[in-house]
PDB file of C-alpha atoms in Angstrom:
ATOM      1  CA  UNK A 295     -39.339-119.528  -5.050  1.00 65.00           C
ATOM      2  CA  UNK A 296     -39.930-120.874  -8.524  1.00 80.00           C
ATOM      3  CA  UNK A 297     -43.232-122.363  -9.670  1.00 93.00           C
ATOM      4  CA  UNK A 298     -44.178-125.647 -11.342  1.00 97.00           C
ATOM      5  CA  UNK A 299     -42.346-125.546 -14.869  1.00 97.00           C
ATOM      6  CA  UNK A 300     -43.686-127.580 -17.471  1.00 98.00           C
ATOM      7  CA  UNK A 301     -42.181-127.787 -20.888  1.00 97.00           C
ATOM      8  CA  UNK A 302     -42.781-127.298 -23.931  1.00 97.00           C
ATOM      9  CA  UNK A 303     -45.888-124.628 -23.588  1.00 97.00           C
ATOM     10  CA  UNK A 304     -47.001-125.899 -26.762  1.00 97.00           C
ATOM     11  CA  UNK A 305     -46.987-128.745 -29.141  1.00 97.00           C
ATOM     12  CA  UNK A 306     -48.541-130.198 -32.133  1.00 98.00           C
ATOM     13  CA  UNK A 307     -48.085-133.542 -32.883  1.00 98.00           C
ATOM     14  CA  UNK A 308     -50.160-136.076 -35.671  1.00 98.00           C
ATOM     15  CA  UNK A 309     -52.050-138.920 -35.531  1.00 98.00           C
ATOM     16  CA  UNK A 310     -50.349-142.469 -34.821  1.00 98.00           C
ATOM     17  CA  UNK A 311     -47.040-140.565 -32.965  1.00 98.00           C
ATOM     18  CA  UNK A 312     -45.768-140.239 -29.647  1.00 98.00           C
ATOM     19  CA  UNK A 313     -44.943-137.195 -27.012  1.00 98.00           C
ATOM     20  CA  UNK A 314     -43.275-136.539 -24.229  1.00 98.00           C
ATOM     21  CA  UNK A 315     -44.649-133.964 -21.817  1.00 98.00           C
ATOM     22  CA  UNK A 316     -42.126-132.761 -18.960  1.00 98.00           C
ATOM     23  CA  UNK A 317     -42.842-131.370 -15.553  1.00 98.00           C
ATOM     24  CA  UNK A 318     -40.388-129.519 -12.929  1.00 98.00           C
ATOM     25  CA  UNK A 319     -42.279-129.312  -9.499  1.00 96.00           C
ATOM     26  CA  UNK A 320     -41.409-126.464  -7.005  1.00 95.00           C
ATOM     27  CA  UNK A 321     -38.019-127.533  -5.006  1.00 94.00           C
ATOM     28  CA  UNK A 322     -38.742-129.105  -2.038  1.00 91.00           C
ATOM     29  CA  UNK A 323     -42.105-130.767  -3.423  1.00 91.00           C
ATOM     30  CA  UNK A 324     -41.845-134.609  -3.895  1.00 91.00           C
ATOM     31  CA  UNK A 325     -45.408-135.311  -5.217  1.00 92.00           C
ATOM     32  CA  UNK A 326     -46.240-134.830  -9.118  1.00 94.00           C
ATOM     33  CA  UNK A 327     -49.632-135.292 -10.584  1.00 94.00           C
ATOM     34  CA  UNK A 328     -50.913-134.881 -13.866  1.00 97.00           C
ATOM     35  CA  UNK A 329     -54.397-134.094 -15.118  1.00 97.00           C
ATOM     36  CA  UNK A 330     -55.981-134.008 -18.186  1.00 97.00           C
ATOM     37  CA  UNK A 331     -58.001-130.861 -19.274  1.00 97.00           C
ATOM     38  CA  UNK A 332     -60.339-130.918 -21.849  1.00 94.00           C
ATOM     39  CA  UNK A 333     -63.844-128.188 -22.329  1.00 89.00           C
ATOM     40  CA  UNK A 334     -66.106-131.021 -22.236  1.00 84.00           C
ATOM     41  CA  UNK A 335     -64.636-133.243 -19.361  1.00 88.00           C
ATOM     42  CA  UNK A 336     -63.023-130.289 -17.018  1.00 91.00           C
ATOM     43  CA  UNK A 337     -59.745-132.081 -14.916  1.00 95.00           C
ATOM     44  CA  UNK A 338     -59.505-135.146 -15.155  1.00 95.00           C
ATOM     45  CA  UNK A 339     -56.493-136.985 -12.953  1.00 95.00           C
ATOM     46  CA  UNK A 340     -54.005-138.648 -14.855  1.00 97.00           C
ATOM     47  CA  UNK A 341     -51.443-140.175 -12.058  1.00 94.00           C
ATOM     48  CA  UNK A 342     -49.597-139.482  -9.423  1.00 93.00           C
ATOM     49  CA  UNK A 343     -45.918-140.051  -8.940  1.00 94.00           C
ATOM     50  CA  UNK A 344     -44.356-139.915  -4.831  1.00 92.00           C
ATOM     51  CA  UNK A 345     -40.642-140.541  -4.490  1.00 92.00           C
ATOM     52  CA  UNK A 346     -40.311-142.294  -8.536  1.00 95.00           C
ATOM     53  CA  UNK A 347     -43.288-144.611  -7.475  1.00 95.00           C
ATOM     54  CA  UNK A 348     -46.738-144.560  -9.025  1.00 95.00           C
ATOM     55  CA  UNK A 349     -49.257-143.771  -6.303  1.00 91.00           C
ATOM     56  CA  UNK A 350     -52.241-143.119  -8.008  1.00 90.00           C
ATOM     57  CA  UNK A 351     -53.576-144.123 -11.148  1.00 94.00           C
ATOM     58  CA  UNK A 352     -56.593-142.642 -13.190  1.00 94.00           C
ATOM     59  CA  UNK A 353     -59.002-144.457 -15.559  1.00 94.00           C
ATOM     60  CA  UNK A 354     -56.740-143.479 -18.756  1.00 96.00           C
ATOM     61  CA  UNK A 355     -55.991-145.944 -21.423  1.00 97.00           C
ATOM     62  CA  UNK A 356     -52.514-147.952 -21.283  1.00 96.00           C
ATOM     63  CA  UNK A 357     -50.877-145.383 -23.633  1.00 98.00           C
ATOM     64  CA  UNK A 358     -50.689-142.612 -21.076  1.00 98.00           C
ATOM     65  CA  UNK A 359     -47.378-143.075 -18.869  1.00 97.00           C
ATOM     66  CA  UNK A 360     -45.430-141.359 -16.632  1.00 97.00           C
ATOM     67  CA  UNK A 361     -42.470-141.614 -14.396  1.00 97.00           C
ATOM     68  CA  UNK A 362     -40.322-139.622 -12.132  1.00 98.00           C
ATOM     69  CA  UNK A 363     -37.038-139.056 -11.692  1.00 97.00           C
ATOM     70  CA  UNK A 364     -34.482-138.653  -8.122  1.00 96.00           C
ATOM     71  CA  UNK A 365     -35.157-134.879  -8.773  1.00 95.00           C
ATOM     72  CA  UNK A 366     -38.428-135.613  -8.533  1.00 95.00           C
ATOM     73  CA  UNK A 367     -38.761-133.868 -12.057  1.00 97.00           C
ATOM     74  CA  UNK A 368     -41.981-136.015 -13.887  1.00 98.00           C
ATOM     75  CA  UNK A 369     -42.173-136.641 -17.317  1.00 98.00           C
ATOM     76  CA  UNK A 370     -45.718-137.958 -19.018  1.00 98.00           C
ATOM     77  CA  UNK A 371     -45.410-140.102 -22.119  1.00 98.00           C
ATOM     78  CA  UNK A 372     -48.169-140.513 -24.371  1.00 98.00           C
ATOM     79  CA  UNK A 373     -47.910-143.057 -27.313  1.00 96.00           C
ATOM     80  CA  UNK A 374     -49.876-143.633 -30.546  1.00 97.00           C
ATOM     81  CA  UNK A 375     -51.732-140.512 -30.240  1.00 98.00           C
ATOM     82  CA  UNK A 376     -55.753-139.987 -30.708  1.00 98.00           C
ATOM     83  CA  UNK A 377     -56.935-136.728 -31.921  1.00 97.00           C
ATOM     84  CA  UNK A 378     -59.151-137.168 -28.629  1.00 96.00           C
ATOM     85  CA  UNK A 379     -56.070-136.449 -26.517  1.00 98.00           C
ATOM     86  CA  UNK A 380     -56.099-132.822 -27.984  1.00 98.00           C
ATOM     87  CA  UNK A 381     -56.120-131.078 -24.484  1.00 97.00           C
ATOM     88  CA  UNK A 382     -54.336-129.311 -22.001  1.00 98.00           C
ATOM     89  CA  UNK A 383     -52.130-131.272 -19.548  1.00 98.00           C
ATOM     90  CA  UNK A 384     -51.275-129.934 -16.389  1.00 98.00           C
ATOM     91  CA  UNK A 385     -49.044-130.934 -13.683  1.00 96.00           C
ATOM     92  CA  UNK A 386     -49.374-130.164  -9.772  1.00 94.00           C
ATOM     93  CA  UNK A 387     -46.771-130.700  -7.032  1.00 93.00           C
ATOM     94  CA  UNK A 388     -47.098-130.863  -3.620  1.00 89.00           C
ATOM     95  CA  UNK A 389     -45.326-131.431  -0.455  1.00 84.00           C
ATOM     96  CA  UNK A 390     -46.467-135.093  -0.299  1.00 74.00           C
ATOM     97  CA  UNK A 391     -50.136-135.540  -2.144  1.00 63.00           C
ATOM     98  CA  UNK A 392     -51.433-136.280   1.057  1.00 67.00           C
ATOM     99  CA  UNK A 393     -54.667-135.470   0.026  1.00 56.00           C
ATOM    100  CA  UNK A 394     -54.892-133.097  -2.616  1.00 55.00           C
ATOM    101  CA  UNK A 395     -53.449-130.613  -0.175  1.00 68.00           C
ATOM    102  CA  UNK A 396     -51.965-127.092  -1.529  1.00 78.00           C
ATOM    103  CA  UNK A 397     -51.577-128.881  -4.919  1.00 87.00           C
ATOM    104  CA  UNK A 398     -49.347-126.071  -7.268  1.00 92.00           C
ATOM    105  CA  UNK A 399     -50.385-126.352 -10.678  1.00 95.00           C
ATOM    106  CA  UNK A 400     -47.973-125.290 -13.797  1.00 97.00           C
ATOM    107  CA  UNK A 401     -49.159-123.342 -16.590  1.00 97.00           C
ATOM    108  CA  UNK A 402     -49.458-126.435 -18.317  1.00 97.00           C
ATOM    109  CA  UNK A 403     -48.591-128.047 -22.039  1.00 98.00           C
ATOM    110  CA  UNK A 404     -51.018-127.899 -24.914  1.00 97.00           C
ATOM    111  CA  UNK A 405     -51.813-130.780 -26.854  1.00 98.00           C
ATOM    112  CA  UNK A 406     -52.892-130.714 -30.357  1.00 98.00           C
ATOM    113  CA  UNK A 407     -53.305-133.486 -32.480  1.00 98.00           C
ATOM    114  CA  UNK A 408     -53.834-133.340 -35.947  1.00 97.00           C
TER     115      UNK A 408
ATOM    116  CA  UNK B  37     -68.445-140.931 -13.405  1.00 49.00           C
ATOM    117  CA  UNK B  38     -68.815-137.290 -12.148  1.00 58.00           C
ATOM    118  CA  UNK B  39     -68.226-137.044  -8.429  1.00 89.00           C
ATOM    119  CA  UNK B  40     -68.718-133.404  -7.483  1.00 95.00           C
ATOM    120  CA  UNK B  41     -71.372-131.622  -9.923  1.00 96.00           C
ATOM    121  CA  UNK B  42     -71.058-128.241 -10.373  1.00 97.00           C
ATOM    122  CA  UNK B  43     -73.257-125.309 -11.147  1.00 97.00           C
ATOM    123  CA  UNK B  44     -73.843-123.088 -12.962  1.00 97.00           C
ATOM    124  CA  UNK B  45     -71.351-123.916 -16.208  1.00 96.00           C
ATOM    125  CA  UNK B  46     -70.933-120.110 -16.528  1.00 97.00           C
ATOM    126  CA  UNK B  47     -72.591-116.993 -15.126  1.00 98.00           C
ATOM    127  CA  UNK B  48     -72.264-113.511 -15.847  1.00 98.00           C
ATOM    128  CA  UNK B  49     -72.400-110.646 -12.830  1.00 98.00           C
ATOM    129  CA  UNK B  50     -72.484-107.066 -12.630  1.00 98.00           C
ATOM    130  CA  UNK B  51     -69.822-105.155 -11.149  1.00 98.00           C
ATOM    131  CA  UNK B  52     -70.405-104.835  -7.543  1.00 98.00           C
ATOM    132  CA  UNK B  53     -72.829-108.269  -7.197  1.00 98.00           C
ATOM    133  CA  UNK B  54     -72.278-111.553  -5.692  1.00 98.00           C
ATOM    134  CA  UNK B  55     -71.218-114.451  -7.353  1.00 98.00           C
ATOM    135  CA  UNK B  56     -72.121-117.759  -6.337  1.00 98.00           C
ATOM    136  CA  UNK B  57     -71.154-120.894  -7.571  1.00 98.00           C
ATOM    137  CA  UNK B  58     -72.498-124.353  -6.081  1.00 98.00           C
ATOM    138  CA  UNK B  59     -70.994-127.594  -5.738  1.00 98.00           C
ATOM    139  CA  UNK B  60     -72.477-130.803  -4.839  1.00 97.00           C
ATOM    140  CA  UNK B  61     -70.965-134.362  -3.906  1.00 96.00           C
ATOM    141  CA  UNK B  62     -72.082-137.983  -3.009  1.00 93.00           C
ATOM    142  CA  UNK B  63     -68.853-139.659  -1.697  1.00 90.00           C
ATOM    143  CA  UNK B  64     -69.187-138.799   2.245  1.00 89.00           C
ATOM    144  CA  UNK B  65     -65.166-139.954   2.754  1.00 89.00           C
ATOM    145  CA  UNK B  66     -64.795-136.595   1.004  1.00 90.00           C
ATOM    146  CA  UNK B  67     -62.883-134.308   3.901  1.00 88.00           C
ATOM    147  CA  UNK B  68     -60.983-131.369   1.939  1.00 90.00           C
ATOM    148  CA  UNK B  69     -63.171-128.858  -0.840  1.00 93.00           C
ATOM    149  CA  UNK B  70     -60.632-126.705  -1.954  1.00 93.00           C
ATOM    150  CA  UNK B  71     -61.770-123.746  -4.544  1.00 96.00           C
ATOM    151  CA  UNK B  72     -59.438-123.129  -7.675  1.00 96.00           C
ATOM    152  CA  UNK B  73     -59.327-119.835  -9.920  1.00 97.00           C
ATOM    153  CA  UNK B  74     -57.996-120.414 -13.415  1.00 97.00           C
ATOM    154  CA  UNK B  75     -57.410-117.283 -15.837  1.00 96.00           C
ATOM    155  CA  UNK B  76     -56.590-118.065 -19.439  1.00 93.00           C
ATOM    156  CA  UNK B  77     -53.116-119.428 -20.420  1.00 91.00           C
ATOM    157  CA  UNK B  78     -52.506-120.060 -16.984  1.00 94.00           C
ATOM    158  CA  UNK B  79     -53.176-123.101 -14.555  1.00 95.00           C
ATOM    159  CA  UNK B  80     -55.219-123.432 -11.856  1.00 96.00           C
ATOM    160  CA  UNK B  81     -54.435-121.604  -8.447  1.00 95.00           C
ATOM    161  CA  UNK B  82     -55.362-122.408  -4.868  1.00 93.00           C
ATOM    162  CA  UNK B  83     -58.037-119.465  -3.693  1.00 95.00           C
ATOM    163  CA  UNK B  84     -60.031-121.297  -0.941  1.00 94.00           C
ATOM    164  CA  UNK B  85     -60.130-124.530   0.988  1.00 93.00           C
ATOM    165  CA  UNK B  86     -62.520-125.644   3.805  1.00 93.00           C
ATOM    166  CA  UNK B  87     -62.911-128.911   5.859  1.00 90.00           C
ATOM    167  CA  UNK B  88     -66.135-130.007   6.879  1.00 89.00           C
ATOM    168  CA  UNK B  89     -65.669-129.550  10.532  1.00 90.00           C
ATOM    169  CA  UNK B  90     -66.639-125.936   9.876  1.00 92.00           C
ATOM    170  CA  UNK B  91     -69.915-124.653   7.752  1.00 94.00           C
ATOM    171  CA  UNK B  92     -68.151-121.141   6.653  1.00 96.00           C
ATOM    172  CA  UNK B  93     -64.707-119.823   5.666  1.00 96.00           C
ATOM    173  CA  UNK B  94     -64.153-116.691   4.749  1.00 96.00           C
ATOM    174  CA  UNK B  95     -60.710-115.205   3.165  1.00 95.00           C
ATOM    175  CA  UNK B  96     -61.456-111.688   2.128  1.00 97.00           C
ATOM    176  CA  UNK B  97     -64.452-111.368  -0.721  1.00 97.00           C
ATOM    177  CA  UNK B  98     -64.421-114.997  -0.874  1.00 97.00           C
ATOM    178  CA  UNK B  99     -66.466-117.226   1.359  1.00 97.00           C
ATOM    179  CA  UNK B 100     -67.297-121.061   1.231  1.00 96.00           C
ATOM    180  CA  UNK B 101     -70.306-122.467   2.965  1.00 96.00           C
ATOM    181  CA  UNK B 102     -70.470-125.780   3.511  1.00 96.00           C
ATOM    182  CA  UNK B 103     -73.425-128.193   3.642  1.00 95.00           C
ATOM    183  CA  UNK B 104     -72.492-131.410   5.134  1.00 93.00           C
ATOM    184  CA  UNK B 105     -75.675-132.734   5.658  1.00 94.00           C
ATOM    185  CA  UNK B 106     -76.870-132.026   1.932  1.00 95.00           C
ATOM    186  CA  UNK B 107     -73.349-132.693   0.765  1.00 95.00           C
ATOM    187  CA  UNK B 108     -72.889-129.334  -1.037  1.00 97.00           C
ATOM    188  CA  UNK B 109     -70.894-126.545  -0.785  1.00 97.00           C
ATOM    189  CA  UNK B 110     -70.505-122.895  -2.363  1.00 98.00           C
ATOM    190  CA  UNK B 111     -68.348-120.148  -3.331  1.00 98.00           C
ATOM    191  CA  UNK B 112     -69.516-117.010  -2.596  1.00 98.00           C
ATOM    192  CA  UNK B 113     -67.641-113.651  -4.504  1.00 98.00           C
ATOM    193  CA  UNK B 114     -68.578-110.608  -2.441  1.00 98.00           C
ATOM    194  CA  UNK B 115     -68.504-107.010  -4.165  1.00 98.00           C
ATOM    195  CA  UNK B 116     -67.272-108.997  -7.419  1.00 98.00           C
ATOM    196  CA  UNK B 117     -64.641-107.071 -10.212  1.00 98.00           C
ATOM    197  CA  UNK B 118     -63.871-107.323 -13.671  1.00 97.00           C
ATOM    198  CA  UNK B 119     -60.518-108.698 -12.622  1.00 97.00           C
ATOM    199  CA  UNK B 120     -62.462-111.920 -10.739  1.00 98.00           C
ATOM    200  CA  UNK B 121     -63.483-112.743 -14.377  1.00 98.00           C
ATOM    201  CA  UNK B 122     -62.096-116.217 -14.607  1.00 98.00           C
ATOM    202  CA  UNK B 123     -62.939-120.250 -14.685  1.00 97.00           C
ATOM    203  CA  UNK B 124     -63.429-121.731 -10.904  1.00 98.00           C
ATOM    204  CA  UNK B 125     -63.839-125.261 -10.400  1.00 97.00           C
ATOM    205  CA  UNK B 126     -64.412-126.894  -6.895  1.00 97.00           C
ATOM    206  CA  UNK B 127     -62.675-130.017  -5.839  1.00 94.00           C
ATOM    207  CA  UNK B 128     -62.471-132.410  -3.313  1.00 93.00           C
ATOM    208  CA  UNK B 129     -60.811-135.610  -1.848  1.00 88.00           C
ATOM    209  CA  UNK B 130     -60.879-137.867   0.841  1.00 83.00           C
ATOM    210  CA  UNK B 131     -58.074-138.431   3.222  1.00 70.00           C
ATOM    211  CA  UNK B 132     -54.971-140.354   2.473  1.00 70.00           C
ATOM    212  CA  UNK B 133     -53.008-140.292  -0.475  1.00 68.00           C
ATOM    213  CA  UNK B 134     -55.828-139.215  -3.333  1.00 79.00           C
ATOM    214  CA  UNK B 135     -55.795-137.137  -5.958  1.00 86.00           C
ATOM    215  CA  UNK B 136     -58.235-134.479  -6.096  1.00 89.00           C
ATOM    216  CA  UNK B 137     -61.309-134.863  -7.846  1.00 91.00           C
ATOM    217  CA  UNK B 138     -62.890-131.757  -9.840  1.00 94.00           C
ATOM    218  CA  UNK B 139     -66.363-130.391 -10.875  1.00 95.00           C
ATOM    219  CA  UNK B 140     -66.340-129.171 -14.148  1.00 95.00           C
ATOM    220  CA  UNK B 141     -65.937-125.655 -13.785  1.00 96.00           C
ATOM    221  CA  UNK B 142     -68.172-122.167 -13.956  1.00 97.00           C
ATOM    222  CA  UNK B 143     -67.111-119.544 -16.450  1.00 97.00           C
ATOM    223  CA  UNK B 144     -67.750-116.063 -14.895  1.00 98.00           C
ATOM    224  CA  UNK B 145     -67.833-112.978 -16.629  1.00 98.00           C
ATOM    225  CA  UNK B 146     -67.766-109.863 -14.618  1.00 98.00           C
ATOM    226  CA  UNK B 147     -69.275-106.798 -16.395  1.00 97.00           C
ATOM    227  CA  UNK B 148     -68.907-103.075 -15.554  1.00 91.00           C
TER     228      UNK B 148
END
């Protein structure tokens, strides 16, 4: 059974542009989430996508968006970048979300803004 | 707004010892502490989970105890190995359709 793909492994991006971060959850799986990893602030959640809807929302600005596809494949979309978002995003599917349960987490996408 | 502290942010152990890493929480809708192991390069994986209906789980060297009255709960690495040598962070999340929330993670170095 494959894992959580996400794509690219790495980028590097400047100041002022925009990315696009992709996530394939394991087949079968129909939640996506996305967190935020960063040394100083561990996980942080980003959103949560459940059959193409938005479920869950964390306390990010308005330039980090997602959305989800039929697939259920999740793509992350974050505009105008800040060197702050330098990190390491990670996506997790699941069965359903329902409650954080037996999240799978991909090997992630590093950020770095320069 | 941290919701589950954790302790220590990193901790080295010899070969052999136990490894203990603490976790503590305020929200008391919180019903699922799940454990994750993260190696470098790599993202997080599921080791342990508990539910507060029960104050121990063990799965091999790993054991949580759970404190529901104090609202804390630990990871416990018996006979720990160089190969444990990883970040863990605890989690948790109250029922329904939440994300997880996660402590901040404990680097831990296992020496020979």
């Amino acid at each position: 059974k494959a894992g959580v793909t996400q794509t690219p492994r790495y980028l590097i991006k400047t100041r002022g542009q925009q990315v696009t971060l992709s996530c394939s959850p394991i087949s079968g799986h129909r939640s996506v989430s996305w967190y935020q990893q960063t040394p100083g602030q561990g996980l942080q959640f980003l959103f949560e996508y459940f059959s193409e809807t938005q479920r869950n929302k964390g306390n990010f600005p308005g330039r980090f968006s997602g959305r989800q596809f039929s697939n259920s494949r999740s793509e992350m979309n974050v505009s105008t970048l800040e060197l702050g978002d330098s990190a390491l995003y990670l996506c997790a599917s699941s069965l359903d979300g329902r409650n954080g349960i037996r999240y799978t987490f991909g090997s992630g996408t590093r950020l770095t803004v320069v | 707004q941290q919701q589950v502290k954790q302790s220590p942010q990193s901790l080295i152990v010899q070969k052999g010892g136990i490894s203990i890493i603490n976790c503590a929480y305020e929200n008391t809708a919180f019903d699922y502490f799940p454990w994750y192991q993260q190696f470098p390069g790599k993202g997080p994986a599921l080791l342990i989970a508990i539910r507060p209906d029960v104050s121990e789980k063990k799965e091999g060297r790993f054991t949580i105890s759970f404190n529901k009255s104090a609202k804390q709960f630990s990871l416990h690495i018996m006979d720990s190995q160089p190969g444990d040598s990883a970040t863990y962070f605890c989690a948790a999340t109250p029922s329904g359709n939440t994300p997880l929330v996660f402590g901040k993670g404990t680097r831990l170095s296992v020496i020979a």
